[in-house]
Amino acid sequence: MPQFTQIKASVQNGVGRITFDRLDRRNALSIELFTDLSDCLDAWRDDDGVACAVLTGGEDVFCAGLDLALQSVFDDKDKRAAYSKACMRAYGTLLDYPKPTIAAVAGPALGGGCDIAVFCDIRIGATNAVMGYPQIKMGLTPYFSPLWRIVGLSQAKLLTFSGEKIDAAEALRIGLLDRLVEAGTVVKAATGLA
């Protein structure tokens, strides 16, 4: 198993758990976090001891999206290309993963964090979850697919065009979340389902 700097990985009873580990930055996305996520999932791909993967940030924050401290990255062509490559590898790995993936969403799941949840097979949300694509207000284009297949074309357009954040009840109503559980219990609920 590779060594990770921005996630914690564990396996118990056939369930692999990936916990984003950048709480000081609200689990915001970095090249290293994307790389750790991809490397971990790749390591588990052919591991018979892992039947299902749960992705979480814990009980308070899932993932705040792009780390705004890294915005200068986008001014440098090579750094921008490296970030994009790491991002696309992680998203592609999730989309094509051969084992079930469950997002345990608590607190903010915004921008790329919302994408990660959407790219999982199932999304369990805590009542404190907040989801959305605020990056459109900064001129950054959200990923539209597979979101529209999950919530429908009109709801996907509303979410991605407006940049509005929605609470857990609304996310459940439109199908962005599959189940809703009490705050503080989402990791246990997702692990139990896995």
Coordinates of C-alpha atoms in Angstrom, one line a residue:
M1 CA 0.0 0.0 0.0
P2 CA 1.4 3.4 -0.9
Q3 CA 2.1 6.0 1.8
F4 CA -0.4 8.9 1.8
T5 CA -0.1 12.5 3.0
Q6 CA -3.6 13.9 2.5
I7 CA -5.9 10.9 3.0
K8 CA -6.2 8.2 5.7
A9 CA -7.0 4.8 4.3
S10 CA -8.2 1.7 6.2
V11 CA -9.8 -1.6 5.5
Q12 CA -12.1 -3.5 7.8
N13 CA -14.5 -6.4 7.1
G14 CA -14.1 -5.9 3.3
V15 CA -14.9 -2.2 3.4
G16 CA -12.1 0.2 2.4
R17 CA -12.5 3.7 3.9
I18 CA -10.8 6.8 2.5
T19 CA -10.9 9.8 4.7
F20 CA -9.8 13.1 3.3
D21 CA -7.2 14.5 5.7
R22 CA -6.8 18.3 5.1
L23 CA -9.2 19.5 7.8
D24 CA -7.2 22.7 8.2
R25 CA -8.2 23.5 4.6
R26 CA -11.7 22.0 4.9
N27 CA -10.4 19.0 2.9
A28 CA -9.9 21.3 -0.1
L29 CA -8.6 19.6 -3.3
S30 CA -4.9 19.6 -4.1
I31 CA -2.7 17.7 -6.5
E32 CA -1.5 15.6 -3.6
L33 CA -5.1 14.7 -2.4
F34 CA -6.1 13.8 -5.9
T35 CA -3.0 11.6 -6.3
D36 CA -3.5 9.9 -2.9
L37 CA -7.1 9.2 -3.8
S38 CA -6.2 7.7 -7.2
D39 CA -3.3 5.7 -5.8
C40 CA -5.4 4.2 -3.0
L41 CA -8.2 3.2 -5.3
D42 CA -5.7 1.7 -7.7
A43 CA -4.2 -0.3 -4.9
W44 CA -7.6 -1.7 -3.9
R45 CA -8.7 -2.4 -7.4
D46 CA -7.4 -6.0 -7.4
D47 CA -7.4 -6.5 -3.7
D48 CA -9.8 -9.2 -2.8
G49 CA -9.9 -7.9 0.8
V50 CA -11.7 -4.8 -0.4
A51 CA -15.2 -5.3 -1.7
C52 CA -16.5 -1.7 -1.5
A53 CA -15.0 1.8 -0.9
V54 CA -16.4 4.6 1.3
L55 CA -15.1 8.1 0.7
T56 CA -15.6 10.7 3.4
G57 CA -14.2 13.8 5.0
G58 CA -15.6 12.9 8.4
E59 CA -18.7 14.2 10.2
D60 CA -18.1 17.9 9.8
V61 CA -16.9 18.6 6.2
F62 CA -16.7 16.4 3.1
C63 CA -14.7 18.6 0.7
A64 CA -14.8 22.3 0.1
G65 CA -13.6 22.0 -3.5
L66 CA -10.7 23.7 -5.1
D67 CA -8.2 25.0 -2.5
L68 CA -8.3 28.8 -3.2
A69 CA -4.8 29.0 -1.9
L70 CA -3.8 27.2 -5.1
Q71 CA -5.4 29.7 -7.5
S72 CA -1.9 30.9 -8.5
V73 CA -1.4 27.4 -9.9
F74 CA -3.7 28.4 -12.8
D75 CA -1.4 31.2 -13.8
D76 CA 1.4 28.7 -14.5
K77 CA 0.9 26.5 -17.6
D78 CA 2.8 23.5 -16.3
K79 CA 1.3 23.6 -12.8
R80 CA -2.2 24.0 -14.3
A81 CA -1.5 21.0 -16.5
A82 CA -0.3 18.9 -13.5
Y83 CA -3.4 19.8 -11.4
S84 CA -5.7 19.0 -14.4
K85 CA -4.0 15.7 -14.9
A86 CA -4.3 14.7 -11.3
C87 CA -7.9 15.8 -11.2
M88 CA -8.9 13.9 -14.3
R89 CA -7.1 10.8 -13.1
A90 CA -9.0 10.8 -9.8
Y91 CA -12.4 11.5 -11.5
G92 CA -11.8 8.9 -14.2
T93 CA -10.7 6.3 -11.6
L94 CA -14.0 6.9 -9.6
L95 CA -16.2 6.8 -12.7
D96 CA -14.8 3.5 -14.0
Y97 CA -14.1 1.9 -10.6
P98 CA -15.0 -1.9 -10.7
K99 CA -16.2 -2.0 -7.1
P100 CA -19.0 0.0 -5.5
T101 CA -18.2 3.4 -4.1
I102 CA -20.2 5.3 -1.5
A103 CA -19.8 8.9 -0.6
A104 CA -20.5 9.7 3.1
V105 CA -21.3 13.4 2.8
A106 CA -21.4 15.7 5.9
G107 CA -21.0 19.4 5.9
P108 CA -19.9 21.2 2.7
A109 CA -19.4 19.2 -0.5
L110 CA -18.8 22.0 -3.0
G111 CA -17.3 22.3 -6.4
G112 CA -14.9 19.4 -7.0
G113 CA -16.0 18.0 -3.6
C114 CA -19.5 17.7 -5.0
D115 CA -18.1 16.2 -8.2
I116 CA -16.3 13.5 -6.1
A117 CA -19.6 12.7 -4.4
V118 CA -21.5 12.6 -7.7
F119 CA -18.8 10.3 -9.2
C120 CA -19.5 7.7 -6.5
D121 CA -22.1 5.1 -7.0
I122 CA -24.2 6.0 -3.9
R123 CA -24.4 9.1 -1.8
I124 CA -25.4 9.0 1.9
G125 CA -25.8 12.5 3.4
A126 CA -25.9 13.8 6.9
T127 CA -28.6 16.4 7.7
N128 CA -25.7 19.0 7.9
A129 CA -24.6 18.4 4.3
V130 CA -24.5 21.4 1.9
M131 CA -23.9 20.7 -1.8
G132 CA -23.4 22.9 -4.8
Y133 CA -21.1 24.3 -7.5
P134 CA -20.1 27.8 -6.4
Q135 CA -17.1 27.8 -8.7
I136 CA -19.3 29.1 -11.6
K137 CA -19.2 32.5 -9.9
M138 CA -15.4 32.5 -10.3
G139 CA -15.6 31.6 -14.0
L140 CA -14.8 27.9 -13.5
T141 CA -17.0 25.4 -15.3
P142 CA -18.5 22.6 -13.2
Y143 CA -18.6 19.0 -14.6
F144 CA -22.1 18.5 -16.0
S145 CA -22.0 14.8 -16.5
P146 CA -22.9 12.4 -14.8
L147 CA -24.7 15.0 -12.6
W148 CA -27.5 15.4 -15.1
R149 CA -28.1 11.7 -15.2
I150 CA -28.6 11.6 -11.5
V151 CA -30.7 14.7 -10.9
G152 CA -32.2 15.3 -14.3
L153 CA -31.3 17.9 -17.0
S154 CA -33.2 20.8 -15.6
Q155 CA -32.0 20.4 -12.0
A156 CA -28.4 19.9 -13.2
K157 CA -28.6 23.2 -15.2
L158 CA -30.1 25.0 -12.2
L159 CA -27.3 23.8 -9.9
T160 CA -24.4 24.4 -12.3
F161 CA -25.7 27.7 -13.8
S162 CA -26.7 29.4 -10.6
G163 CA -23.8 28.3 -8.3
E164 CA -26.4 28.1 -5.5
K165 CA -25.7 25.8 -2.5
I166 CA -28.5 23.4 -1.4
D167 CA -29.1 21.8 1.9
A168 CA -29.4 18.1 2.6
A169 CA -33.2 18.0 2.4
E170 CA -33.2 19.6 -1.1
A171 CA -30.3 17.3 -2.2
L172 CA -32.4 14.3 -1.1
R173 CA -35.5 15.7 -2.8
I174 CA -33.8 16.1 -6.2
G175 CA -31.9 12.8 -6.0
L176 CA -28.4 14.2 -5.4
L177 CA -28.4 12.3 -2.1
D178 CA -29.8 8.7 -2.0
R179 CA -30.3 8.6 1.8
L180 CA -30.3 11.1 4.6
V181 CA -29.1 10.3 8.2
E182 CA -28.7 12.3 11.3
A183 CA -25.6 14.5 11.6
G184 CA -22.7 12.6 13.3
T185 CA -23.8 9.2 11.9
V186 CA -23.0 9.4 8.2
V187 CA -19.8 7.5 8.3
K188 CA -21.3 4.7 10.3
A189 CA -24.4 4.6 8.0
A190 CA -22.3 4.5 4.8
T191 CA -20.0 1.8 6.3
G192 CA -23.0 -0.3 7.4
L193 CA -24.4 -0.1 3.9
A194 CA -21.0 -1.0 2.4

